XYZ file of C-alpha atoms in Angstrom:
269
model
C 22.577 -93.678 35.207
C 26.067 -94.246 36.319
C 26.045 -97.594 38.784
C 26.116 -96.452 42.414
C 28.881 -97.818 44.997
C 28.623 -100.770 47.078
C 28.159 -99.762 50.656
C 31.301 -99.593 52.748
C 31.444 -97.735 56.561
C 35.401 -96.917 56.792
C 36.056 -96.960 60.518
C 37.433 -93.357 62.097
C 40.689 -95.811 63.286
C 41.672 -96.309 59.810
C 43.224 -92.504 59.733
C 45.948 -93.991 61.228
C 46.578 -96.803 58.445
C 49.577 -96.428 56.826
C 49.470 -94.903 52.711
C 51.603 -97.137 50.482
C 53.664 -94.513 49.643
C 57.343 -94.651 48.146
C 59.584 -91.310 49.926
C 59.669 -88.311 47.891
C 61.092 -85.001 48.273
C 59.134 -82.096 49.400
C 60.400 -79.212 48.729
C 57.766 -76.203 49.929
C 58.941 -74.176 46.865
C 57.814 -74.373 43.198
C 60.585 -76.025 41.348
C 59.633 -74.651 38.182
C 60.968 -72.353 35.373
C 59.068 -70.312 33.083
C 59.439 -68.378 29.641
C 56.230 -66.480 29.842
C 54.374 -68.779 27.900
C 51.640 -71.289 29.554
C 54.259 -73.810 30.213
C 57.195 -74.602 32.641
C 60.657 -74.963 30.720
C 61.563 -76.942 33.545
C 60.121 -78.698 36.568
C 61.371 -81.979 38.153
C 57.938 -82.729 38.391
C 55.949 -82.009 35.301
C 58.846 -83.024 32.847
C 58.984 -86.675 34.652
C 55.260 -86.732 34.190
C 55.311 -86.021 30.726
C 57.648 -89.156 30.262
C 56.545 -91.745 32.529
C 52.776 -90.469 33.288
C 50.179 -92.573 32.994
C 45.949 -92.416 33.529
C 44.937 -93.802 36.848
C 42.132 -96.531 36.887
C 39.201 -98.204 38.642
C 41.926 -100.122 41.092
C 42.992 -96.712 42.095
C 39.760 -94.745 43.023
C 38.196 -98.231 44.689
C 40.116 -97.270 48.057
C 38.422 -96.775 51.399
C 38.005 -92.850 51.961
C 40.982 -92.010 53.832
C 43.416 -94.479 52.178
C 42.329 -92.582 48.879
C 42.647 -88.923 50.219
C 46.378 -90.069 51.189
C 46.850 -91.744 47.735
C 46.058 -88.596 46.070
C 48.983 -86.829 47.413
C 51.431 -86.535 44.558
C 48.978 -87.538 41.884
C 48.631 -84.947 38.815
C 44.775 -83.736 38.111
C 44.641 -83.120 34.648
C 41.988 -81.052 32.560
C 41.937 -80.804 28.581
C 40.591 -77.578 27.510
C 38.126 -77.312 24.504
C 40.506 -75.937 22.846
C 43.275 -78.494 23.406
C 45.218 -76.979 25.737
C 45.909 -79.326 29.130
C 46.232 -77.756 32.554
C 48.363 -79.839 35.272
C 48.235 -79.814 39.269
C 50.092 -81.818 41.686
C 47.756 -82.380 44.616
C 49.234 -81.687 47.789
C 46.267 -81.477 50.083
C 43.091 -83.844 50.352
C 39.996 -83.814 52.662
C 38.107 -87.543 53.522
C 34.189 -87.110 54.069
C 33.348 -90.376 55.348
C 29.326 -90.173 55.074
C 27.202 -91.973 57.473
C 28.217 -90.774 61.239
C 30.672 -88.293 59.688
C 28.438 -85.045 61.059
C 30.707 -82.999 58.606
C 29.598 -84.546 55.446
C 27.066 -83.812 52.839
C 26.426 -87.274 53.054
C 25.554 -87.394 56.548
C 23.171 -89.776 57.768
C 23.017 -91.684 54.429
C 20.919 -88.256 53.151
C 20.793 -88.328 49.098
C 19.920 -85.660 47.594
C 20.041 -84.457 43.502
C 23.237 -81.961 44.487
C 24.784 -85.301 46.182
C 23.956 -87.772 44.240
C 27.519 -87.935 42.430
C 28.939 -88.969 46.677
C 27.059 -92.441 45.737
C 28.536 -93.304 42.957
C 31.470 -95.687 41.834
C 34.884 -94.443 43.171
C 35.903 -92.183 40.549
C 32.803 -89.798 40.240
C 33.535 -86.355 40.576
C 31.022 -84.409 42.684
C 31.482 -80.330 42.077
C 29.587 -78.653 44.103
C 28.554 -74.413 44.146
C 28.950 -72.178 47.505
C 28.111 -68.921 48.274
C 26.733 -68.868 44.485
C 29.811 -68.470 42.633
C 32.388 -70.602 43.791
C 33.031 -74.331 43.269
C 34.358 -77.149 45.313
C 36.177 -80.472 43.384
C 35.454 -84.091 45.436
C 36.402 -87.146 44.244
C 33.802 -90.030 45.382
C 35.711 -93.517 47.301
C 34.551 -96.555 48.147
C 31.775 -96.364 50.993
C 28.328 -94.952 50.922
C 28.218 -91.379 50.394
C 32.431 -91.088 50.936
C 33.962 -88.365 49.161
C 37.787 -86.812 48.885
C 37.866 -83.405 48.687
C 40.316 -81.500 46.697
C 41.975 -78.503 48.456
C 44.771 -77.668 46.668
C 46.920 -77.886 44.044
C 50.848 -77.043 43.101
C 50.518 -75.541 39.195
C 52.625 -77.809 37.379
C 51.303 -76.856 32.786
C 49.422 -74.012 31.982
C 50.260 -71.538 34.238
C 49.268 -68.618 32.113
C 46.066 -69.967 31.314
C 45.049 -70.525 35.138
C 46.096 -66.812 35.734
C 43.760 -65.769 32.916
C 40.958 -68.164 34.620
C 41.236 -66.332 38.354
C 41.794 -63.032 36.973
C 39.065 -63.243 35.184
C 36.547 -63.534 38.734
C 38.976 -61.037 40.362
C 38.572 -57.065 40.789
C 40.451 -55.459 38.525
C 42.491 -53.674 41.194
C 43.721 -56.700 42.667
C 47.572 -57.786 43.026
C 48.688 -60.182 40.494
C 48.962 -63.790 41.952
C 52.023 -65.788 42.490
C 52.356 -69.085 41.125
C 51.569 -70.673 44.192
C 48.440 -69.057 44.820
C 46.932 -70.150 41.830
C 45.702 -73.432 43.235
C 46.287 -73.452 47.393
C 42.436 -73.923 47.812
C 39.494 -76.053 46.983
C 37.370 -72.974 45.223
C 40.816 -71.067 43.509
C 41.642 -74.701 42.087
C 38.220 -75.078 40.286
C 38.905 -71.250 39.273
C 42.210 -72.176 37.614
C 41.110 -75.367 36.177
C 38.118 -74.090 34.660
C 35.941 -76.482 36.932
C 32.240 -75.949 37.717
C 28.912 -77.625 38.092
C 29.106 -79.068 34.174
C 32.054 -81.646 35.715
C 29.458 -83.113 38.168
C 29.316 -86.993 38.043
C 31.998 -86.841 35.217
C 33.968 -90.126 35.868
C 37.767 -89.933 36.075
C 38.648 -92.948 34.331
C 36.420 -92.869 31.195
C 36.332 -88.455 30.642
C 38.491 -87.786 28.002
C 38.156 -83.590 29.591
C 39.452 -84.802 33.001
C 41.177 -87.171 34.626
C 43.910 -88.305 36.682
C 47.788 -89.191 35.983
C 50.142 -90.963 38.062
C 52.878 -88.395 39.584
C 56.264 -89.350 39.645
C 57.093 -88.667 43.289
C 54.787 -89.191 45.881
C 55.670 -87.870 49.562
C 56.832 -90.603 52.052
C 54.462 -90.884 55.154
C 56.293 -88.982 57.632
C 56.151 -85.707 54.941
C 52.044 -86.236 55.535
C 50.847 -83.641 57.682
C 47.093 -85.116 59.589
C 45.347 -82.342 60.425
C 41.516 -81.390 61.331
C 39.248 -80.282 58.117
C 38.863 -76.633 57.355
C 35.421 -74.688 57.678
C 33.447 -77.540 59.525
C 32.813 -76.284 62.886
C 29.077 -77.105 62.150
C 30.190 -81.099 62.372
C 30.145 -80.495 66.053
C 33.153 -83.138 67.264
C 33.265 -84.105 63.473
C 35.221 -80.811 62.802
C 38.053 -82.074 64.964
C 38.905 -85.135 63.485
C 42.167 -85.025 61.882
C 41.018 -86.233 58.128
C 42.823 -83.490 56.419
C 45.930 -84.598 54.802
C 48.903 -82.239 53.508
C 52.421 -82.170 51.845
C 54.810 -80.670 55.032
C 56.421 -77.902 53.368
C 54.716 -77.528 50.104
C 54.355 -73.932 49.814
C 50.880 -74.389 48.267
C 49.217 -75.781 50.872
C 46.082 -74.049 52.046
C 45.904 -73.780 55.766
C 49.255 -75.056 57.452
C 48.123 -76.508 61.143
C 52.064 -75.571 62.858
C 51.011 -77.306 65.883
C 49.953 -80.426 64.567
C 53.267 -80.413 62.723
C 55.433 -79.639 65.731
C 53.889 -82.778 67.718
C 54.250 -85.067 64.729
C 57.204 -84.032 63.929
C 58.568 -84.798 67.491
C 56.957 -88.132 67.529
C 58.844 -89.200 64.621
């Protein structure tokens, strides 16, 4: 039984705390250049990583909800393949479930269940969860009771082949190939490229030696964070409004990009 997480409420006014972030570029394109095999010849980001990466720790996942969902911008998700292969994603867009009052969580209330167990847990835990019956979402548990990050997407850094194999595999035959940066640019296509489903539930990120986390070289300063409402949670009544959906402005993998929220923080700066 992995030890569950001290309880912590994160108040809704802490969106507007300030990630420690160092600036970073961000570029919307993928920077990347490829020889056909599973690997980029050359990407500012993966080739820094592969020199100055590192595993992220306990200190890093024991952050409040939505100071972790920030932090994860620009960190590198990281799964080792059985056969030895490792697939690489920058994350560029996070979702905070807060639990308790947040209407929009599967957490809500303080409800534990066996499919949510993982959202009580020590900040680290990965909770995967199945939709529809064949898809799979990626969270990453925080400090708080029942608090959660989700995952929502990822720019393909290593492995690129291999993640086109994965989502080809669950696509109709007749279907356009994908570009690189549709591999990852959502929460159920990112499990699909990393070979993610309900096995990695309650997995922890700092001890797995299958997945973890890396520190990424650059991480985007806070005026290239985009705060934006969640996606796909009009049942959390005035829940589904709050802006606890944070994105990379101009990274071209990027899910869902919210132009008006951009255009009135962008004129605020």
């Amino acid at each position: 039984m992995m030890p569950r997480k001290r309880k912590w409420l994160t108040p809704l006014n802490a969106v507007q705390s300030k990630p420690s972030f160092s600036p970073a570029d961000t570029s919307g394109s993928l920077t990347g250049v490829f020889d056909g095999n599973s690997s980029p010849v050359s990407s500012k980001y993966f080739t820094e990583e592969k020199r100055t990466s590192s595993r992220l720790g306990t200190d890093f996942f024991n952050q409040p909800c939505i100071n972790l969902a920030k932090s994860f911008l620009g960190q590198i998700l990281v799964h080792k393949l059985p056969d030895g292969r490792e697939l690489r994603g920058r994350i560029v867009e996070t979702e905070a479930y807060l639990g308790g009052e947040d209407a929009a969580s599967h957490s809500k209330g303080g409800k534990q269940t066996a499919r949510n167990a993982a959202m009580f847990m020590k900040p680290g835990t990965l909770y995967v969860y199945q939709i529809y019956g064949i898809y799979f979402c990626m969270n990453v548990s925080s400090q708080g009771e029942g608090a959660a990050v989700l995952l929502r997407s990822l720019e393909p850094l290593q492995g690129l082949d291999t993640m086109k194999q994965l989502r080809s595999a669950q696509r109709k035959a007749s279907a356009k190939p994908l570009k690189d940066w549709q591999l990852c640019n959502g929460p159920s296509k990112l499990c699909q490229a990393f070979s993610i489903n309900k096995s990695f539930d309650q997995k922890d990120l700092v001890q797995d030696t299958a997945v973890w986390m890396e520190l990424g070289s650059e991480a985007p300063g806070e005026q290239a964070v985009v705060t934006a409402a969640r996606i796909g949670v009009s049942y959390g009544g005035e829940w589904a409004q709050k802006p606890l959906r944070f994105y990379i402005r101009g990274n071209k993998c990027v899910s869902v990009v919210d132009k008006k929220v951009e255009s009135e923080q962008g004129a605020a700066d």
